[in-house]
Short mmCIF file of C-alpha atoms in Angstrom, two decimals:
data_model
loop_
_atom_site.label_atom_id
_atom_site.label_comp_id
_atom_site.label_asym_id
_atom_site.label_seq_id
_atom_site.Cartn_x
_atom_site.Cartn_y
_atom_site.Cartn_z
CA MET A 1 13.13 7.39 38.37
CA SER A 2 10.04 7.49 40.52
CA SER A 3 8.21 4.33 41.47
CA MET A 4 5.08 6.46 41.21
CA GLU A 5 5.47 6.48 37.43
CA GLU A 6 2.62 4.95 35.55
CA VAL A 7 3.21 1.66 33.81
CA MET A 8 2.67 1.40 30.06
CA ILE A 9 1.96 -2.13 28.88
CA HIS A 10 2.94 -3.26 25.40
CA SER A 11 1.68 -6.44 23.82
CA SER A 12 1.80 -7.71 20.27
CA SER A 13 -1.53 -9.44 20.18
CA PHE A 14 -2.04 -8.00 16.68
CA LEU A 15 0.35 -10.73 15.52
CA LEU A 16 -1.92 -13.46 16.90
CA PRO A 17 -4.41 -15.16 14.61
CA SER A 18 -7.17 -14.13 16.96
CA ILE A 19 -6.95 -11.55 19.67
CA PRO A 20 -8.17 -12.48 23.17
CA ALA A 21 -11.20 -10.41 24.15
CA ASP A 22 -9.52 -8.92 27.20
CA LYS A 23 -6.74 -7.59 25.03
CA ALA A 24 -8.91 -6.11 22.36
CA SER A 25 -7.70 -2.76 21.17
CA ALA A 26 -8.89 -0.72 18.27
CA TYR A 27 -6.30 -1.05 15.54
CA ALA A 28 -5.83 1.12 12.52
CA ILE A 29 -3.46 0.04 9.79
CA VAL A 30 -1.46 2.41 7.58
CA VAL A 31 0.23 0.89 4.53
CA LEU A 32 3.21 2.87 3.23
CA ASN A 33 5.05 2.37 -0.04
CA GLN A 34 7.46 -0.52 0.58
CA ASN A 35 7.07 -4.30 0.18
CA LEU A 36 4.24 -5.64 2.34
CA PRO A 37 5.22 -7.86 5.25
CA ARG A 38 3.91 -11.39 4.73
CA PHE A 39 1.58 -11.04 7.77
CA THR A 40 -0.22 -8.01 6.28
CA PRO A 41 -3.47 -9.98 5.71
CA LEU A 42 -3.52 -10.77 9.43
CA LEU A 43 -3.06 -7.11 10.41
CA TRP A 44 -5.73 -6.15 7.90
CA GLU A 45 -8.22 -8.55 9.50
CA HIS A 46 -7.58 -7.07 12.95
CA ALA A 47 -7.88 -3.44 11.86
CA LYS A 48 -11.04 -1.39 12.20
CA LEU A 49 -9.69 1.29 9.89
CA ARG A 50 -7.45 0.64 6.91
CA LEU A 51 -5.52 3.40 5.20
CA CYS A 52 -3.08 3.43 2.34
CA ALA A 53 -0.63 6.29 2.23
CA ASP A 54 -0.40 7.16 -1.49
CA GLY A 55 1.76 4.46 -3.14
CA GLY A 56 0.88 2.05 -0.34
CA ALA A 57 -2.23 1.42 -2.42
CA ASN A 58 -0.02 0.08 -5.24
CA ARG A 59 1.44 -2.39 -2.74
CA ILE A 60 -1.96 -3.66 -1.60
CA TYR A 61 -3.10 -3.95 -5.21
CA ASP A 62 0.04 -5.67 -6.51
CA GLU A 63 1.31 -7.71 -3.59
CA LEU A 64 -1.66 -8.94 -1.53
CA PRO A 65 -2.83 -11.32 -4.28
CA LEU A 66 0.68 -12.86 -4.20
CA PHE A 67 -0.04 -14.08 -0.67
CA PHE A 68 -3.04 -16.02 -2.02
CA PRO A 69 -1.64 -17.69 -5.13
CA HIS A 70 -4.53 -20.16 -5.38
CA GLU A 71 -7.20 -17.49 -5.33
CA ASP A 72 -8.40 -15.11 -8.00
CA ALA A 73 -6.52 -11.80 -7.82
CA LEU A 74 -9.64 -9.73 -8.42
CA LEU A 75 -11.43 -11.46 -5.53
CA ILE A 76 -8.50 -10.68 -3.24
CA ARG A 77 -8.40 -7.05 -4.34
CA ASN A 78 -12.10 -6.70 -3.63
CA ARG A 79 -11.71 -8.34 -0.24
CA TYR A 80 -8.79 -6.18 0.86
CA LYS A 81 -10.24 -2.79 0.07
CA PRO A 82 -8.77 0.21 1.91
CA ASP A 83 -11.20 2.53 3.65
CA VAL A 84 -9.09 5.56 2.79
CA ILE A 85 -6.22 6.49 0.49
CA LYS A 86 -4.55 9.67 1.65
CA GLY A 87 -1.40 11.54 0.73
CA ASP A 88 0.08 13.75 -1.92
CA MET A 89 -0.82 11.28 -4.70
CA ASP A 90 2.50 11.43 -6.49
CA SER A 91 3.14 7.66 -6.28
CA ILE A 92 -0.23 5.92 -6.67
CA ARG A 93 -0.79 4.47 -10.14
CA PRO A 94 -3.82 5.77 -12.06
CA ASP A 95 -5.16 2.25 -12.61
CA VAL A 96 -4.88 1.46 -8.90
CA LEU A 97 -6.57 4.73 -7.97
CA ASN A 98 -9.42 4.09 -10.44
CA PHE A 99 -9.91 0.58 -9.08
CA TYR A 100 -10.29 1.59 -5.45
CA VAL A 101 -12.37 4.67 -6.25
CA SER A 102 -14.79 2.38 -8.08
CA LEU A 103 -14.98 0.18 -4.96
CA GLY A 104 -15.90 3.14 -2.79
CA THR A 105 -12.57 3.82 -1.09
CA LYS A 106 -12.43 7.39 0.17
CA VAL A 107 -9.59 9.24 -1.55
CA ILE A 108 -8.19 12.35 0.11
CA ASP A 109 -5.80 14.25 -2.09
CA GLU A 110 -3.41 16.29 0.03
CA SER A 111 -1.01 17.26 -2.72
CA HIS A 112 -1.38 20.91 -1.71
CA ASP A 113 0.24 20.12 1.63
CA GLN A 114 3.94 19.50 1.16
CA ASP A 115 4.85 20.21 4.77
CA THR A 116 3.86 16.86 6.24
CA THR A 117 4.74 13.33 5.20
CA ASP A 118 2.21 10.80 3.99
CA LEU A 119 2.48 8.98 7.34
CA ASP A 120 1.77 12.23 9.21
CA LYS A 121 -1.32 12.82 7.09
CA CYS A 122 -2.64 9.34 7.86
CA ILE A 123 -2.01 9.65 11.58
CA LEU A 124 -3.83 12.96 11.72
CA PHE A 125 -6.77 11.38 9.87
CA ILE A 126 -6.92 8.51 12.34
CA ARG A 127 -6.70 10.85 15.32
CA ASP A 128 -9.61 12.88 13.97
CA SER A 129 -11.72 9.82 13.21
CA THR A 130 -14.31 8.22 15.48
CA LEU A 131 -11.85 5.39 16.01
CA ASN A 132 -9.67 7.54 18.22
CA GLN A 133 -10.08 6.12 21.70
CA GLU A 134 -7.77 5.57 24.61
CA SER A 135 -6.70 2.18 23.32
CA CYS A 136 -6.38 2.92 19.61
CA ARG A 137 -3.14 1.64 18.18
CA ILE A 138 -1.72 2.41 14.76
CA LEU A 139 0.09 -0.35 12.88
CA ALA A 140 2.22 0.96 10.02
CA THR A 141 3.89 -1.19 7.38
CA GLY A 142 6.49 0.01 4.88
CA ALA A 143 7.95 2.73 7.12
CA LEU A 144 11.42 1.14 7.07
CA GLY A 145 13.85 0.41 4.27
CA GLY A 146 14.22 2.37 1.06
CA ARG A 147 15.53 5.92 1.37
CA PHE A 148 17.07 6.59 4.77
CA ASP A 149 15.68 10.13 5.01
CA HIS A 150 12.17 8.65 4.63
CA GLU A 151 12.91 6.09 7.32
CA ALA A 152 14.30 8.76 9.67
CA GLY A 153 11.23 10.91 9.05
CA ASN A 154 9.02 7.93 9.92
CA LEU A 155 10.97 7.22 13.12
CA ASN A 156 10.56 10.89 14.00
CA VAL A 157 6.79 10.44 13.71
CA LEU A 158 6.96 8.12 16.74
CA TYR A 159 8.66 10.92 18.71
CA ARG A 160 6.30 13.61 17.50
CA TYR A 161 3.15 11.73 18.54
CA PRO A 162 4.28 10.28 21.89
CA ASP A 163 0.69 9.97 23.15
CA THR A 164 -0.35 7.82 20.20
CA ARG A 165 0.57 4.14 20.12
CA ILE A 166 2.27 3.62 16.78
CA ILE A 167 4.02 0.39 15.84
CA LEU A 168 6.23 0.21 12.76
CA LEU A 169 6.31 -3.26 11.22
CA SER A 170 8.43 -5.02 8.65
CA ASP A 171 9.02 -8.68 7.82
CA ASP A 172 12.02 -8.63 10.11
CA CYS A 173 11.06 -6.59 13.15
CA LEU A 174 8.78 -4.12 14.89
CA ILE A 175 9.66 -0.75 16.44
CA GLN A 176 7.83 1.13 19.20
CA LEU A 177 8.55 4.27 21.18
CA LEU A 178 9.02 3.86 24.94
CA PRO A 179 8.39 7.37 26.31
CA LYS A 180 10.54 8.35 29.29
CA THR A 181 7.42 9.42 31.15
CA HIS A 182 6.46 5.81 31.92
CA ARG A 183 7.81 2.53 33.18
CA HIS A 184 7.32 -0.08 30.47
CA GLU A 185 6.20 -3.70 30.52
CA ILE A 186 6.63 -5.46 27.22
CA ARG A 187 4.83 -8.76 26.77
CA VAL A 188 6.53 -10.95 24.18
CA GLN A 189 4.88 -13.77 22.19
CA PRO A 190 7.83 -16.18 22.00
CA SER A 191 6.34 -18.21 19.15
CA LEU A 192 6.03 -15.03 17.07
CA GLN A 193 8.74 -12.68 18.26
CA GLY A 194 12.35 -12.50 19.30
CA PRO A 195 14.78 -13.44 20.49
CA HIS A 196 16.74 -10.59 18.90
CA CYS A 197 15.98 -7.15 20.29
CA GLY A 198 17.41 -3.75 21.06
CA LEU A 199 16.90 -0.44 22.83
CA ILE A 200 17.99 2.53 20.78
CA PRO A 201 18.47 6.06 22.19
CA ILE A 202 17.57 7.80 18.94
CA GLY A 203 17.42 11.55 19.32
CA ALA A 204 19.17 11.99 22.64
CA PRO A 205 21.51 10.05 24.93
CA SER A 206 20.22 8.23 27.98
CA ALA A 207 22.09 8.74 31.24
CA LYS A 208 20.31 5.87 32.99
CA THR A 209 18.34 2.95 31.62
CA THR A 210 17.36 -0.15 33.60
CA THR A 211 15.84 -3.31 32.21
CA THR A 212 14.77 -6.79 33.24
CA GLY A 213 14.14 -9.83 31.07
CA LEU A 214 16.99 -9.34 28.59
CA GLN A 215 20.09 -11.47 28.06
CA TRP A 216 22.21 -8.37 28.69
CA ASP A 217 20.14 -6.30 31.09
CA LEU A 218 20.96 -2.66 31.69
CA ASN A 219 21.37 -1.35 35.22
CA ASN A 220 21.28 2.45 35.37
CA THR A 221 23.44 2.13 32.26
CA GLU A 222 24.32 5.03 30.02
CA MET A 223 23.49 4.65 26.34
CA ARG A 224 24.36 7.00 23.48
CA PHE A 225 25.38 7.05 19.84
CA GLY A 226 29.15 7.02 19.88
CA GLY A 227 29.08 4.71 22.87
CA LEU A 228 26.89 1.85 24.02
CA VAL A 229 23.63 1.17 22.20
CA SER A 230 21.77 -2.01 23.10
CA THR A 231 21.69 -3.99 19.84
CA SER A 232 21.86 -7.74 19.16
CA ASN A 233 20.38 -8.22 22.61
CA MET A 234 18.06 -11.14 23.33
CA VAL A 235 14.83 -11.56 25.24
CA LYS A 236 15.02 -14.20 27.93
CA GLY A 237 11.39 -14.75 28.74
CA GLU A 238 7.98 -13.33 28.03
CA LYS A 239 8.15 -10.10 29.99
CA ILE A 240 10.62 -7.27 29.57
CA THR A 241 10.64 -4.15 31.72
CA VAL A 242 12.31 -0.87 30.77
CA GLU A 243 12.77 2.34 32.69
CA SER A 244 14.78 5.24 31.30
CA ASP A 245 15.44 8.95 31.62
CA SER A 246 15.24 9.25 27.84
CA ASP A 247 12.77 8.31 25.10
CA LEU A 248 13.93 5.01 23.60
CA LEU A 249 13.00 2.94 20.57
CA TRP A 250 12.28 -0.68 21.41
CA THR A 251 12.78 -3.16 18.58
CA ILE A 252 12.28 -6.92 18.48
CA SER A 253 12.62 -9.40 15.63
CA ILE A 254 9.62 -11.13 14.13
CA LYS A 255 9.90 -14.86 13.51
CA LYS A 256 9.37 -16.32 10.08
CA GLN A 257 6.11 -18.22 10.20
CA ASP A 258 4.87 -20.99 7.97
CA SER A 259 1.52 -19.45 7.39
CA THR A 260 0.09 -16.18 8.50
CA ARG A 261 -3.26 -16.37 6.90
CA PRO A 262 -5.98 -15.55 9.34
CA MET B 1 37.12 25.37 11.68
CA GLU B 2 38.72 22.95 9.26
CA VAL B 3 36.81 21.95 6.14
CA MET B 4 36.04 18.29 5.46
CA SER B 5 35.37 17.58 1.82
CA HIS B 6 33.07 14.75 0.68
CA SER B 7 32.71 13.37 -2.80
CA SER B 8 31.25 10.18 -4.22
CA SER B 9 33.82 9.35 -6.85
CA PHE B 10 33.39 5.68 -5.94
CA LEU B 11 30.17 5.84 -7.98
CA LEU B 12 31.98 7.01 -11.11
CA PRO B 13 33.22 4.48 -13.68
CA ALA B 14 36.53 3.10 -12.48
CA GLY B 15 38.75 4.50 -15.22
CA GLU B 16 37.56 8.06 -14.83
CA THR B 17 38.76 8.91 -11.37
CA SER B 18 42.15 9.59 -9.92
CA ALA B 19 43.25 6.72 -7.76
CA LYS B 20 41.37 6.80 -4.49
CA ARG B 21 41.96 4.48 -1.66
CA TYR B 22 38.88 2.51 -0.78
CA ALA B 23 38.14 -0.61 1.19
CA LEU B 24 34.85 -2.41 0.61
CA ILE B 25 32.91 -4.35 3.24
CA VAL B 26 29.97 -6.48 2.14
CA LEU B 27 27.43 -7.22 4.89
CA ASN B 28 24.59 -9.71 4.78
CA GLN B 29 21.79 -7.97 2.87
CA ASN B 30 20.97 -7.82 -0.87
CA ILE B 31 23.92 -6.27 -2.67
CA PRO B 32 23.29 -2.96 -4.47
CA CYS B 33 23.31 -3.06 -8.26
CA PHE B 34 26.53 -0.99 -8.38
CA THR B 35 28.52 -3.42 -6.21
CA PRO B 36 30.75 -4.51 -9.15
CA LEU B 37 31.74 -0.86 -9.59
CA LEU B 38 32.61 -0.47 -5.90
CA TRP B 39 34.57 -3.71 -6.09
CA GLU B 40 36.67 -2.30 -8.95
CA HIS B 41 37.45 0.84 -6.93
CA ALA B 42 38.46 -1.03 -3.80
CA LYS B 43 42.02 -1.93 -2.89
CA LEU B 44 40.78 -4.24 -0.14
CA ARG B 45 37.60 -6.29 -0.30
CA LEU B 46 36.10 -7.90 2.78
CA CYS B 47 33.00 -9.93 3.36
CA ALA B 48 31.54 -9.83 6.83
CA ASP B 49 30.40 -13.42 7.43
CA GLY B 50 27.16 -13.94 5.44
CA GLY B 51 28.16 -11.10 3.10
CA ALA B 52 30.15 -13.83 1.35
CA ASN B 53 26.88 -15.65 0.57
CA ARG B 54 25.66 -12.46 -1.10
CA ILE B 55 28.75 -12.11 -3.30
CA TYR B 56 28.57 -15.78 -4.22
CA ASP B 57 24.82 -15.85 -4.94
CA GLU B 58 24.03 -12.39 -6.23
CA LEU B 59 27.01 -11.06 -8.17
CA PRO B 60 26.55 -13.58 -11.01
CA LEU B 61 22.97 -12.30 -11.37
CA PHE B 62 24.38 -8.93 -12.49
CA PHE B 63 26.15 -10.71 -15.36
CA PRO B 64 23.43 -13.00 -16.71
CA ARG B 65 25.25 -13.71 -19.95
CA GLU B 66 28.47 -14.76 -18.29
CA ASP B 67 29.37 -18.03 -16.65
CA ALA B 68 28.65 -17.88 -12.91
CA LEU B 69 31.87 -19.64 -11.98
CA LEU B 70 33.91 -17.12 -13.97
CA ILE B 71 32.19 -14.27 -12.13
CA ARG B 72 32.77 -15.92 -8.76
CA ASN B 73 36.46 -16.33 -9.55
CA ARG B 74 36.73 -12.74 -10.70
CA TYR B 75 35.04 -11.24 -7.65
CA LYS B 76 37.03 -12.98 -4.96
CA PRO B 77 37.11 -11.36 -1.53
CA ASP B 78 40.52 -10.78 0.02
CA VAL B 79 39.17 -11.54 3.50
CA ILE B 80 36.11 -13.08 5.11
CA LYS B 81 35.84 -12.07 8.74
CA GLY B 82 33.22 -12.38 11.42
CA ASP B 83 31.64 -14.86 13.77
CA MET B 84 30.90 -17.30 10.94
CA ASP B 85 27.36 -18.10 11.98
CA SER B 86 25.80 -17.06 8.66
CA ILE B 87 28.25 -18.06 5.92
CA ARG B 88 27.24 -21.25 4.11
CA PRO B 89 29.75 -24.14 4.24
CA ASP B 90 29.83 -24.44 0.43
CA VAL B 91 30.53 -20.72 0.06
CA LEU B 92 33.27 -20.84 2.70
CA ARG B 93 34.97 -23.80 1.00
CA PHE B 94 34.78 -22.12 -2.39
CA TYR B 95 36.55 -18.96 -1.31
CA LEU B 96 39.07 -20.84 0.83
CA SER B 97 40.02 -22.85 -2.24
CA LEU B 98 40.58 -19.56 -4.11
CA GLY B 99 42.92 -18.29 -1.42
CA THR B 100 40.63 -15.89 0.44
CA LYS B 101 41.88 -15.26 3.97
CA VAL B 102 39.27 -16.43 6.47
CA ILE B 103 39.39 -15.01 9.98
CA ASP B 104 37.06 -16.75 12.37
CA GLU B 105 36.15 -14.43 15.23
CA SER B 106 33.36 -16.53 16.70
CA HIS B 107 35.01 -16.30 20.10
CA ASP B 108 34.40 -12.56 20.16
CA GLN B 109 30.73 -11.87 20.72
CA ASP B 110 31.24 -8.32 21.96
CA THR B 111 31.67 -6.62 18.60
CA THR B 112 29.57 -6.75 15.46
CA ASP B 113 30.78 -8.17 12.16
CA LEU B 114 31.09 -4.62 10.80
CA ASP B 115 33.24 -3.59 13.78
CA LYS B 116 35.53 -6.58 13.20
CA CYS B 117 35.99 -5.63 9.54
CA ILE B 118 36.69 -1.98 10.32
CA LEU B 119 39.33 -2.93 12.87
CA PHE B 120 40.96 -5.23 10.29
CA ILE B 121 41.07 -2.42 7.73
CA ARG B 122 42.50 0.05 10.24
CA ASP B 123 45.28 -2.37 11.10
CA SER B 124 46.00 -3.32 7.49
CA PRO B 125 49.37 -2.30 5.95
CA LEU B 126 47.34 -0.80 3.08
CA ASN B 127 45.96 1.74 5.54
CA GLN B 128 48.69 4.33 5.95
CA GLU B 129 48.54 7.44 8.09
CA SER B 130 49.57 9.42 5.01
CA SER B 131 46.98 7.78 2.81
CA LYS B 132 44.07 6.34 4.72
CA LEU B 133 41.57 3.93 3.26
CA GLN B 134 38.00 5.18 3.02
CA ILE B 135 35.51 2.46 3.85
CA LEU B 136 32.47 1.63 1.72
CA ALA B 137 29.96 -0.75 3.31
CA THR B 138 26.99 -2.40 1.61
CA GLY B 139 24.18 -4.25 3.38
CA ALA B 140 24.33 -2.18 6.58
CA LEU B 141 20.72 -0.99 6.19
CA GLY B 142 17.42 -2.84 6.05
CA GLY B 143 16.63 -6.10 7.77
CA ARG B 144 16.53 -6.05 11.57
CA PHE B 145 16.39 -2.52 12.94
CA ASP B 146 18.72 -3.29 15.86
CA HIS B 147 21.37 -4.36 13.33
CA GLU B 148 20.83 -1.18 11.35
CA ALA B 149 21.07 0.98 14.49
CA GLY B 150 24.26 -0.83 15.50
CA ASN B 151 25.72 -0.11 12.04
CA LEU B 152 24.75 3.58 12.24
CA ASN B 153 26.42 3.66 15.65
CA VAL B 154 29.62 2.40 14.01
CA LEU B 155 29.79 5.72 12.11
CA TYR B 156 29.66 7.57 15.45
CA ARG B 157 32.17 5.31 17.15
CA TYR B 158 34.84 5.73 14.46
CA PRO B 159 34.48 9.45 13.71
CA ASP B 160 38.06 9.69 12.38
CA THR B 161 37.46 6.99 9.78
CA ARG B 162 35.58 7.82 6.59
CA ILE B 163 32.81 5.26 6.35
CA THR B 164 30.01 5.41 3.76
CA LEU B 165 26.99 3.12 4.10
CA LEU B 166 25.46 2.27 0.74
CA SER B 167 22.23 0.71 -0.46
CA ASP B 168 20.45 0.70 -3.81
CA ASP B 169 18.45 3.71 -2.61
CA CYS B 170 20.85 5.97 -0.74
CA LEU B 171 24.15 6.57 0.99
CA ILE B 172 24.79 7.71 4.56
CA GLN B 173 27.86 9.47 5.97
CA LEU B 174 28.69 11.03 9.33
CA LEU B 175 29.35 14.78 9.37
CA PRO B 176 31.34 15.31 12.59
CA LYS B 177 30.60 18.57 14.42
CA THR B 178 34.33 19.25 14.59
CA HIS B 179 34.43 20.32 10.93
CA ARG B 180 32.68 22.44 8.36
CA HIS B 181 31.55 20.19 5.53
CA GLU B 182 31.59 20.56 1.76
CA ILE B 183 29.68 17.86 -0.04
CA HIS B 184 30.25 17.56 -3.77
CA ILE B 185 27.39 15.99 -5.70
CA GLN B 186 27.47 14.19 -9.05
CA PRO B 187 23.95 15.13 -10.20
CA SER B 188 23.82 12.32 -12.75
CA LEU B 189 24.41 9.79 -9.98
CA LEU B 190 23.04 11.29 -6.77
CA GLY B 191 20.03 13.16 -5.45
CA PRO B 192 17.93 15.10 -5.47
CA HIS B 193 16.43 13.67 -2.27
CA CYS B 194 18.50 14.20 0.84
CA GLY B 195 18.40 14.75 4.58
CA LEU B 196 20.34 15.70 7.69
CA ILE B 197 19.55 13.55 10.70
CA PRO B 198 20.51 14.34 14.33
CA ILE B 199 20.36 10.68 15.32
CA GLY B 200 22.36 10.73 18.52
CA ALA B 201 21.71 14.12 20.02
CA PRO B 202 19.76 17.27 19.19
CA SER B 203 21.39 20.09 17.29
CA ALA B 204 20.85 23.60 18.63
CA LYS B 205 22.22 25.21 15.47
CA THR B 206 22.78 23.86 11.99
CA THR B 207 23.44 25.98 8.91
CA THR B 208 23.48 24.78 5.32
CA THR B 209 23.83 26.05 1.78
CA GLY B 210 22.84 24.32 -1.45
CA LEU B 211 19.61 22.70 -0.28
CA GLN B 212 16.04 23.45 -1.34
CA TRP B 213 15.18 24.10 2.31
CA ASP B 214 18.40 25.44 3.78
CA LEU B 215 18.86 25.63 7.53
CA THR B 216 20.07 28.84 9.16
CA ASP B 217 21.15 28.34 12.76
CA THR B 218 18.16 26.04 12.87
CA GLU B 219 17.41 23.69 15.72
CA MET B 220 16.89 20.05 14.82
CA ARG B 221 15.83 17.20 17.10
CA PHE B 222 13.78 14.04 17.18
CA GLY B 223 10.37 15.09 18.36
CA GLY B 224 10.73 18.30 16.38
CA LEU B 225 12.28 19.25 13.07
CA VAL B 226 14.48 16.73 11.27
CA SER B 227 15.56 17.60 7.75
CA THR B 228 14.07 14.84 5.61
CA SER B 229 12.64 14.87 2.06
CA ASN B 230 14.96 17.80 1.37
CA LEU B 231 16.38 18.38 -2.10
CA VAL B 232 19.85 19.32 -3.32
CA LYS B 233 19.81 22.37 -5.54
CA GLY B 234 23.21 22.26 -7.17
CA GLU B 235 26.49 20.41 -7.00
CA LYS B 236 27.84 21.71 -3.71
CA ILE B 237 26.28 21.50 -0.28
CA THR B 238 27.82 23.00 2.85
CA VAL B 239 26.90 22.02 6.39
CA GLU B 240 27.99 23.40 9.73
CA SER B 241 26.53 22.18 13.00
CA ASP B 242 27.06 22.03 16.73
CA SER B 243 26.12 18.34 16.67
CA ASP B 244 27.22 15.23 14.79
CA LEU B 245 24.78 14.69 11.92
CA LEU B 246 24.08 11.91 9.48
CA TRP B 247 24.01 13.11 5.88
CA THR B 248 21.97 11.01 3.46
CA ILE B 249 21.34 11.40 -0.25
CA SER B 250 19.44 9.25 -2.71
CA ILE B 251 21.23 7.28 -5.40
CA LYS B 252 19.77 7.45 -8.88
CA LYS B 253 18.77 4.27 -10.68
CA GLN B 254 21.32 3.81 -13.44
CA ASP B 255 21.32 2.08 -16.74
CA PRO B 256 23.08 -1.12 -15.62
CA ASN B 257 25.18 -1.25 -18.75
CA LYS B 258 26.80 2.05 -17.91
CA THR B 259 27.89 1.57 -14.32
CA LEU B 260 28.76 -2.10 -14.34
CA ARG B 261 31.20 -1.99 -17.18
CA SER B 262 34.36 -2.50 -15.23
CA GLY B 263 37.16 -1.72 -17.68
#
């Protein structure tokens, strides 16, 4: 591994109540069709572009008001209005669709295109939008859980768009791709994340991976399915570094918080 | 190349199948709605640590008209094994008092709870060379992704042991590259959604029959084509590949009164 490799820095400032100005990135959020993580309102506030992939709109409609039990559901639904609903429209409920259309949400029916997943369609939309800048990051909820072939397809999206920063989020963890083309510095927010973490060689084995900042660091260590995969590891501080000959998935647990309202 | 045959008779009502030899491992996630059925099929029932909390708390919910204590007595694990950092003290005491064997492995931090349970099953006198136990595991998916990846890796690390991971939504099995595979589907219980996933390494050539979008010496890899959102077309799928693949198929929502009736 060359020391001339560029460093890619990863932070999770989107989990902070307010993002420091020097760390401001343009975030887009894509909501897929699984239970919303409890910090979804926070992600929504940070995002400049908010998309629901098909049945993800049902989730926003049904579940966001549950995070605000003392407020009127209709008020919440008006406040958390997606900019776009895109996908093949085979999951969104008619009443949900009518509601958001009446609010002015742009609905893009892609039911003619069965070759790409709903997440693909949303990523392509974001990439073509004016939001697409160097620092645009895509936060996607609901990509994990449910049918495993869906989950695998969503993980594959990270590999198929290696130049786009995509973070998959659930209540329990986040997942990011660490492309082999870069050295990686991962900045951890200890009050919000960890300590449980892992490095997963999905797709291909890694002959040599080296890390710092983990309880069980790797040192030119081989990783592969059928052998060693770094799971149930722990972060030791606030900065992790990773260098590998193979694309890896980085995953870290998200701490249960008392309140995530912005 | 030898043929490996796969069926899902563990999803059929217990009286309708010829005696199969299953072991069940319950891990610490929500238990699928058909867990009572799996329990009936199993000759050996293990809870991995906090999986015991799930059996204790959630099984009675599947039998709302029956007394919870009766259900807890009926569905008693043979073994609770693991590092014991998740099981609740009240749950542990309850099953100890019923005679469940508790094996505290908290000294061993190098293997996961699922590993520990698989090793126990392999060493069990019920597991004979002539008649091996097939392992069914619930709760291996969902939750923390590093846990899930570790559980998927268990399939790769024990390629000679038949292990099926099960959730409410789907099942996952390893198809080792050393065999041609015939997968027999119960259409009333499984499908149509399915996939073939080259999780550990790319596949230069995979060939299938019986799928909506069959593969013919097709390359699959992360970063390229992975067979997801595929559909089964009939009751028999065949797969042949140069790489170990994960096979996954959706599980149909059932009328609870049909599958939970346990003879």
